[in-house]
Amino acid sequence: MANGSIVQMALLLCFSTTALSMSYDVLQFQQRGSISACWTLIKQLNGTGHSCLQNTIDFKFPQEIQPQKFQKKEAMLVIHEMLQQIFDLFTRNFSSTGWNETIIEKLFGELNWQMDHLEAALVEIEKEDTFTWEKSTTRQLLQDYYSRIGKYLETKLYSRCAWIEVRRHILKNFSVLDKLIDLIFKN
Ligand SMILES: *[C@@H]1O[C@H](CO)[C@@H](O)[C@H](O)[C@H]1NC(C)=O
Ligand SMILES: *[C@@H]1O[C@H](CO)[C@@H](O)[C@H](O)[C@H]1NC(C)=O
Ligand SMILES: *[C@@H]1O[C@H](CO)[C@@H](O)[C@H](O)[C@H]1NC(C)=O
Ligand SMILES: *[C@@H]1O[C@H](CO)[C@@H](O)[C@H](O)[C@H]1NC(C)=O
C-alpha cells in the first residue's frame, strides 16, 4: 500500500514535469497560432469604397522595443501590453469603417484568449523573476505610443481613412509580436 503510493507519487511527479515542458510547447504553438489568427482577422477588416489619400503619419513606434533585448518575463509583458492596447483601440468607434462586427468579435475573443494564457504562464514565472512591470519605462513608452494612435483617431473624428491608417500600423507591428513569441520560448 505504502509502496503503491510512492510509485503513484513518482508517476505523478514525472507526469507533471512532462506536462509542464509539454505545456510550454503547446503554449508556444498556441501563441503563434493566435497571433497569426489575430493578424488574419485584422487583415479581413478591409471595406470597399473610395481609397484614402495616403497619409504618412508616424506614430513613432518606440525604438526601445527591440525583442532581442528582453528577458522572458518582460517579453511576455510586452506582448500582453500590446494585445491589450490593440484590444482597447478596437473598442473605439469604428462605425465609419463598415467593418464586420462578427470579425471584431472574433478578434476580441482571440485577443482575450491569448492574454488569459499569457497571464497563466506569467503566474508560473512570477516567483523566480523580480522584474516589475508597473514602473517599467518600456510599458510607459508603449502606452504613449498607443495613446498617440488613440489621439489621432479622436482628432480625425474616427473617420474611415484614419482607421485604415491605424489598422495599417497595427498590422505592420505584428512582426514585433512574432519576434517576442520566438524569444519567450528560446531555452
Ligand atoms: C476584403 O477581404 C475579403 C476577405 O479577406 C476579400 O474577399 C475581399 O476581396 C476584400 N475586399 C477588398 C476591397 O479588399
Ligand atoms: C461614431 O463616429 C461617427 C463618425 O465616424 C459619428 O457619426 C458617431 O456619432 C459616433 N458614435 C459615437 C457613439 O460616438
Ligand atoms: C461578417 O463575417 C462573418 C464571418 O466572417 C460572415 O459570416 C458574415 O457574412 C459577414 N457579414 C457581412 C455583413 O459581411
Ligand atoms: C512599426 O510600424 C511602424 C509603422 O507604423 C514602422 O515604421 C516601424 O518600423 C514598425 N516597427 C517594427 C519594429 O516593426
mmCIF file of C-alpha atoms and ligand atoms in Angstrom:
data_model
loop_
_atom_site.group_PDB
_atom_site.id
_atom_site.type_symbol
_atom_site.label_atom_id
_atom_site.label_comp_id
_atom_site.label_asym_id
_atom_site.label_seq_id
_atom_site.Cartn_x
_atom_site.Cartn_y
_atom_site.Cartn_z
ATOM 1 C CA MET A 1 0.000 0.000 0.000
ATOM 2 C CA ALA A 2 2.757 2.385 1.074
ATOM 3 C CA ASN A 3 4.867 1.322 -1.906
ATOM 4 C CA GLY A 4 1.925 1.798 -4.182
ATOM 5 C CA SER A 5 1.522 5.398 -3.179
ATOM 6 C CA ILE A 6 5.241 6.100 -3.644
ATOM 7 C CA VAL A 7 5.021 4.757 -7.147
ATOM 8 C CA GLN A 8 1.943 6.846 -7.680
ATOM 9 C CA MET A 9 3.726 9.891 -6.365
ATOM 10 C CA ALA A 10 6.732 9.256 -8.603
ATOM 11 C CA LEU A 11 4.487 8.828 -11.587
ATOM 12 C CA LEU A 12 2.641 11.974 -10.716
ATOM 13 C CA LEU A 13 5.869 13.976 -10.457
ATOM 14 C CA CYS A 14 7.111 12.518 -13.672
ATOM 15 C CA PHE A 15 3.903 13.365 -15.437
ATOM 16 C CA SER A 16 3.700 16.879 -14.096
ATOM 17 C CA THR A 17 7.278 17.672 -15.236
ATOM 18 C CA THR A 18 6.464 16.343 -18.658
ATOM 19 C CA ALA A 19 3.193 18.189 -18.569
ATOM 20 C CA LEU A 20 4.986 21.438 -17.814
ATOM 21 C CA SER A 21 7.505 21.177 -20.625
ATOM 22 C CA MET A 22 4.808 19.909 -22.914
ATOM 23 C CA SER A 23 2.542 22.768 -21.957
ATOM 24 C CA TYR A 24 5.313 25.186 -22.930
ATOM 25 C CA ASP A 25 5.457 23.645 -26.370
ATOM 26 C CA VAL A 26 1.707 23.803 -26.552
ATOM 27 C CA LEU A 27 1.767 27.386 -25.326
ATOM 28 C CA GLN A 28 4.251 28.420 -27.985
ATOM 29 C CA PHE A 29 2.237 26.688 -30.649
ATOM 30 C CA GLN A 30 -0.981 28.290 -29.399
ATOM 31 C CA GLN A 31 0.536 31.737 -29.061
ATOM 32 C CA ARG A 32 1.912 31.638 -32.578
ATOM 33 C CA GLY A 33 -1.406 30.398 -33.890
ATOM 34 C CA SER A 34 -3.273 33.072 -32.032
ATOM 35 C CA ILE A 35 -1.010 35.889 -33.233
ATOM 36 C CA SER A 36 -1.480 34.705 -36.759
ATOM 37 C CA ALA A 37 -5.256 34.414 -36.276
ATOM 38 C CA CYS A 38 -5.422 37.989 -34.966
ATOM 39 C CA TRP A 39 -3.379 39.211 -37.902
ATOM 40 C CA THR A 40 -5.681 37.456 -40.347
ATOM 41 C CA LEU A 41 -8.791 38.859 -38.669
ATOM 42 C CA ILE A 42 -7.454 42.425 -38.744
ATOM 43 C CA LYS A 43 -6.405 41.873 -42.336
ATOM 44 C CA GLN A 44 -10.019 40.927 -43.144
ATOM 45 C CA LEU A 45 -11.226 44.290 -41.876
ATOM 46 C CA ASN A 46 -10.963 45.996 -45.185
ATOM 47 C CA GLY A 47 -14.084 47.544 -46.532
ATOM 48 C CA THR A 48 -14.708 48.612 -50.036
ATOM 49 C CA GLY A 49 -15.192 52.098 -51.297
ATOM 50 C CA HIS A 50 -13.128 55.122 -52.046
ATOM 51 C CA SER A 51 -9.481 54.963 -51.380
ATOM 52 C CA CYS A 52 -7.894 57.280 -48.886
ATOM 53 C CA LEU A 53 -5.148 59.724 -49.546
ATOM 54 C CA GLN A 54 -2.006 58.037 -48.439
ATOM 55 C CA ASN A 55 -1.411 59.508 -45.011
ATOM 56 C CA THR A 56 2.108 59.290 -43.822
ATOM 57 C CA ILE A 57 1.562 59.510 -40.119
ATOM 58 C CA ASP A 58 4.457 58.429 -37.969
ATOM 59 C CA PHE A 59 3.215 57.290 -34.585
ATOM 60 C CA LYS A 60 6.799 56.619 -33.622
ATOM 61 C CA PHE A 61 6.761 53.040 -32.536
ATOM 62 C CA PRO A 62 9.252 53.087 -29.651
ATOM 63 C CA GLN A 63 12.739 52.275 -30.894
ATOM 64 C CA GLU A 64 13.452 50.787 -27.487
ATOM 65 C CA ILE A 65 11.159 47.867 -28.217
ATOM 66 C CA GLN A 66 13.795 45.509 -29.508
ATOM 67 C CA PRO A 67 12.685 41.951 -28.846
ATOM 68 C CA GLN A 68 16.206 40.521 -28.568
ATOM 69 C CA LYS A 69 16.852 42.835 -25.644
ATOM 70 C CA PHE A 70 14.144 41.437 -23.380
ATOM 71 C CA GLN A 71 14.178 38.690 -20.805
ATOM 72 C CA LYS A 72 11.432 36.113 -20.990
ATOM 73 C CA LYS A 73 9.159 37.746 -18.468
ATOM 74 C CA GLU A 74 9.476 41.247 -19.895
ATOM 75 C CA ALA A 75 8.840 39.871 -23.384
ATOM 76 C CA MET A 76 5.621 38.276 -22.149
ATOM 77 C CA LEU A 77 4.553 41.505 -20.518
ATOM 78 C CA VAL A 78 5.289 43.475 -23.688
ATOM 79 C CA ILE A 79 3.166 41.067 -25.723
ATOM 80 C CA HIS A 80 0.383 41.308 -23.165
ATOM 81 C CA GLU A 81 0.507 45.110 -23.179
ATOM 82 C CA MET A 82 0.448 45.284 -26.973
ATOM 83 C CA LEU A 83 -2.512 42.894 -27.185
ATOM 84 C CA GLN A 84 -4.385 44.828 -24.513
ATOM 85 C CA GLN A 85 -3.747 48.139 -26.271
ATOM 86 C CA ILE A 86 -4.814 46.738 -29.632
ATOM 87 C CA PHE A 87 -7.952 45.395 -27.954
ATOM 88 C CA ASP A 88 -8.685 48.819 -26.471
ATOM 89 C CA LEU A 89 -8.218 50.553 -29.819
ATOM 90 C CA PHE A 90 -10.796 48.321 -31.469
ATOM 91 C CA THR A 91 -13.335 49.079 -28.743
ATOM 92 C CA ARG A 92 -13.393 52.641 -30.057
ATOM 93 C CA ASN A 93 -15.919 53.962 -32.513
ATOM 94 C CA PHE A 94 -15.328 52.319 -35.886
ATOM 95 C CA SER A 95 -18.816 52.842 -37.270
ATOM 96 C CA SER A 96 -17.430 54.865 -40.191
ATOM 97 C CA THR A 97 -15.490 51.854 -41.470
ATOM 98 C CA GLY A 98 -18.351 49.444 -42.016
ATOM 99 C CA TRP A 99 -16.197 46.727 -40.511
ATOM 100 C CA ASN A 100 -17.885 43.423 -39.932
ATOM 101 C CA GLU A 101 -18.850 43.166 -36.242
ATOM 102 C CA THR A 102 -18.516 39.397 -36.340
ATOM 103 C CA ILE A 103 -14.861 39.706 -37.271
ATOM 104 C CA ILE A 104 -14.308 42.243 -34.478
ATOM 105 C CA GLU A 105 -15.997 39.879 -32.017
ATOM 106 C CA LYS A 106 -13.755 37.043 -33.148
ATOM 107 C CA LEU A 107 -10.752 39.306 -32.777
ATOM 108 C CA PHE A 108 -11.756 40.188 -29.209
ATOM 109 C CA GLY A 109 -12.209 36.508 -28.428
ATOM 110 C CA GLU A 110 -8.786 35.670 -29.810
ATOM 111 C CA LEU A 111 -7.053 38.544 -28.014
ATOM 112 C CA ASN A 112 -8.725 37.663 -24.708
ATOM 113 C CA TRP A 113 -7.851 34.025 -25.073
ATOM 114 C CA GLN A 114 -4.236 34.863 -25.715
ATOM 115 C CA MET A 115 -3.988 37.331 -22.837
ATOM 116 C CA ASP A 116 -5.516 34.762 -20.453
ATOM 117 C CA HIS A 117 -2.906 32.194 -21.442
ATOM 118 C CA LEU A 118 -0.077 34.680 -21.058
ATOM 119 C CA GLU A 119 -1.371 35.624 -17.616
ATOM 120 C CA ALA A 120 -1.434 31.974 -16.570
ATOM 121 C CA ALA A 121 2.127 31.476 -17.804
ATOM 122 C CA LEU A 122 3.244 34.667 -16.064
ATOM 123 C CA VAL A 123 1.973 33.403 -12.723
ATOM 124 C CA GLU A 124 4.313 30.428 -13.122
ATOM 125 C CA ILE A 125 7.445 32.513 -13.578
ATOM 126 C CA GLU A 126 6.398 35.265 -11.196
ATOM 127 C CA LYS A 127 8.262 33.726 -8.265
ATOM 128 C CA GLU A 128 11.673 33.396 -9.895
ATOM 129 C CA ASP A 129 11.774 36.796 -11.558
ATOM 130 C CA THR A 130 11.515 40.034 -9.599
ATOM 131 C CA PHE A 131 11.215 42.335 -12.610
ATOM 132 C CA THR A 132 8.437 44.870 -12.039
ATOM 133 C CA TRP A 133 6.340 45.967 -14.933
ATOM 134 C CA GLU A 134 4.468 48.749 -13.148
ATOM 135 C CA LYS A 135 7.466 51.088 -13.155
ATOM 136 C CA SER A 136 8.926 49.878 -16.429
ATOM 137 C CA THR A 137 9.858 52.565 -18.975
ATOM 138 C CA THR A 138 9.065 50.064 -21.723
ATOM 139 C CA ARG A 139 5.498 49.957 -20.507
ATOM 140 C CA GLN A 140 5.306 53.751 -20.460
ATOM 141 C CA LEU A 141 6.732 54.002 -23.987
ATOM 142 C CA LEU A 142 4.177 51.506 -25.273
ATOM 143 C CA GLN A 143 1.316 53.251 -23.555
ATOM 144 C CA ASP A 144 2.436 56.581 -25.011
ATOM 145 C CA TYR A 145 2.624 55.044 -28.464
ATOM 146 C CA TYR A 146 -0.919 53.675 -28.361
ATOM 147 C CA SER A 147 -2.129 56.858 -26.775
ATOM 148 C CA ARG A 148 -0.790 58.799 -29.803
ATOM 149 C CA ILE A 149 -2.776 56.461 -32.047
ATOM 150 C CA GLY A 150 -5.904 56.992 -29.940
ATOM 151 C CA LYS A 151 -5.470 60.762 -30.062
ATOM 152 C CA TYR A 152 -5.089 60.620 -33.824
ATOM 153 C CA LEU A 153 -8.380 58.748 -34.162
ATOM 154 C CA GLU A 154 -10.081 61.250 -31.888
ATOM 155 C CA THR A 155 -8.687 64.212 -33.822
ATOM 156 C CA LYS A 156 -9.835 62.680 -37.100
ATOM 157 C CA LEU A 157 -13.274 62.032 -35.578
ATOM 158 C CA TYR A 158 -12.874 58.301 -36.151
ATOM 159 C CA SER A 159 -13.062 58.725 -39.884
ATOM 160 C CA ARG A 160 -12.756 55.710 -42.118
ATOM 161 C CA CYS A 161 -9.436 56.860 -43.548
ATOM 162 C CA ALA A 162 -7.978 57.427 -40.094
ATOM 163 C CA TRP A 163 -8.966 53.889 -39.114
ATOM 164 C CA ILE A 164 -7.468 52.452 -42.272
ATOM 165 C CA GLU A 165 -4.207 54.178 -41.445
ATOM 166 C CA VAL A 166 -4.283 52.905 -37.862
ATOM 167 C CA ARG A 167 -5.056 49.374 -38.984
ATOM 168 C CA ARG A 168 -2.084 49.517 -41.354
ATOM 169 C CA HIS A 169 0.244 50.452 -38.491
ATOM 170 C CA ILE A 170 -1.109 47.735 -36.225
ATOM 171 C CA LEU A 171 -0.616 45.103 -38.908
ATOM 172 C CA LYS A 172 2.886 46.316 -39.611
ATOM 173 C CA ASN A 173 3.938 45.982 -35.995
ATOM 174 C CA PHE A 174 2.722 42.402 -35.690
ATOM 175 C CA SER A 175 6.237 41.402 -36.679
ATOM 176 C CA VAL A 176 7.298 42.569 -33.220
ATOM 177 C CA LEU A 177 4.823 40.151 -31.634
ATOM 178 C CA ASP A 178 6.183 37.280 -33.716
ATOM 179 C CA LYS A 179 9.735 38.039 -32.638
ATOM 180 C CA LEU A 180 8.714 38.301 -28.992
ATOM 181 C CA ILE A 181 6.991 34.930 -29.107
ATOM 182 C CA ASP A 182 10.142 33.364 -30.541
ATOM 183 C CA LEU A 183 12.128 34.899 -27.718
ATOM 184 C CA ILE A 184 9.914 33.594 -24.927
ATOM 185 C CA PHE A 185 10.445 30.032 -25.961
ATOM 186 C CA LYS A 186 14.139 30.166 -26.637
ATOM 187 C CA ASN A 187 15.522 27.908 -23.864
HETATM 188 C C1 LIG B 1 -11.813 42.082 -48.106
HETATM 189 O O1 LIG B 1 -11.420 40.849 -47.550
HETATM 190 C C2 LIG B 1 -12.174 39.770 -48.041
HETATM 191 C C3 LIG B 1 -11.772 38.537 -47.242
HETATM 192 O O2 LIG B 1 -10.472 38.597 -46.818
HETATM 193 C C4 LIG B 1 -11.908 39.643 -49.529
HETATM 194 O O3 LIG B 1 -12.673 38.562 -50.017
HETATM 195 C C5 LIG B 1 -12.303 40.933 -50.218
HETATM 196 O O4 LIG B 1 -11.968 40.868 -51.570
HETATM 197 C C6 LIG B 1 -11.602 42.102 -49.612
HETATM 198 N N1 LIG B 1 -12.085 43.348 -50.165
HETATM 199 C C7 LIG B 1 -11.274 44.339 -50.521
HETATM 200 C C8 LIG B 1 -11.938 45.529 -51.055
HETATM 201 O O5 LIG B 1 -10.070 44.279 -50.434
HETATM 202 C C1 LIG B 2 -19.009 57.395 -34.162
HETATM 203 O O1 LIG B 2 -18.353 58.086 -35.200
HETATM 204 C C2 LIG B 2 -19.236 58.553 -36.196
HETATM 205 C C3 LIG B 2 -18.397 59.222 -37.249
HETATM 206 O O2 LIG B 2 -17.475 58.363 -37.761
HETATM 207 C C4 LIG B 2 -20.254 59.514 -35.608
HETATM 208 O O3 LIG B 2 -21.159 59.909 -36.590
HETATM 209 C C5 LIG B 2 -20.978 58.824 -34.467
HETATM 210 O O4 LIG B 2 -21.819 59.738 -33.821
HETATM 211 C C6 LIG B 2 -20.013 58.276 -33.463
HETATM 212 N N1 LIG B 2 -20.719 57.499 -32.468
HETATM 213 C C7 LIG B 2 -20.488 57.646 -31.173
HETATM 214 C C8 LIG B 2 -21.267 56.751 -30.279
HETATM 215 O O5 LIG B 2 -19.686 58.461 -30.728
HETATM 216 C C1 LIG B 3 -19.233 39.015 -41.369
HETATM 217 O O1 LIG B 3 -18.295 37.974 -41.186
HETATM 218 C C2 LIG B 3 -18.906 36.730 -40.958
HETATM 219 C C3 LIG B 3 -17.829 35.726 -40.595
HETATM 220 O O2 LIG B 3 -16.599 36.026 -41.109
HETATM 221 C C4 LIG B 3 -19.675 36.319 -42.192
HETATM 222 O O3 LIG B 3 -20.269 35.076 -41.988
HETATM 223 C C5 LIG B 3 -20.724 37.375 -42.455
HETATM 224 O O4 LIG B 3 -21.389 37.070 -43.651
HETATM 225 C C6 LIG B 3 -20.098 38.739 -42.569
HETATM 226 N N1 LIG B 3 -21.144 39.744 -42.623
HETATM 227 C C7 LIG B 3 -21.151 40.693 -43.553
HETATM 228 C C8 LIG B 3 -22.266 41.666 -43.459
HETATM 229 O O5 LIG B 3 -20.283 40.788 -44.398
HETATM 230 C C1 LIG B 4 6.073 49.555 -36.537
HETATM 231 O O1 LIG B 4 5.293 50.193 -37.504
HETATM 232 C C2 LIG B 4 5.813 51.416 -37.975
HETATM 233 C C3 LIG B 4 4.835 51.977 -38.962
HETATM 234 O O2 LIG B 4 3.652 52.200 -38.284
HETATM 235 C C4 LIG B 4 7.151 51.204 -38.630
HETATM 236 O O3 LIG B 4 7.691 52.445 -39.019
HETATM 237 C C5 LIG B 4 8.066 50.531 -37.644
HETATM 238 O O4 LIG B 4 9.269 50.222 -38.279
HETATM 239 C C6 LIG B 4 7.442 49.272 -37.102
HETATM 240 N N1 LIG B 4 8.327 48.726 -36.111
HETATM 241 C C7 LIG B 4 8.661 47.469 -36.113
HETATM 242 C C8 LIG B 4 9.678 47.097 -35.099
HETATM 243 O O5 LIG B 4 8.176 46.650 -36.870
#
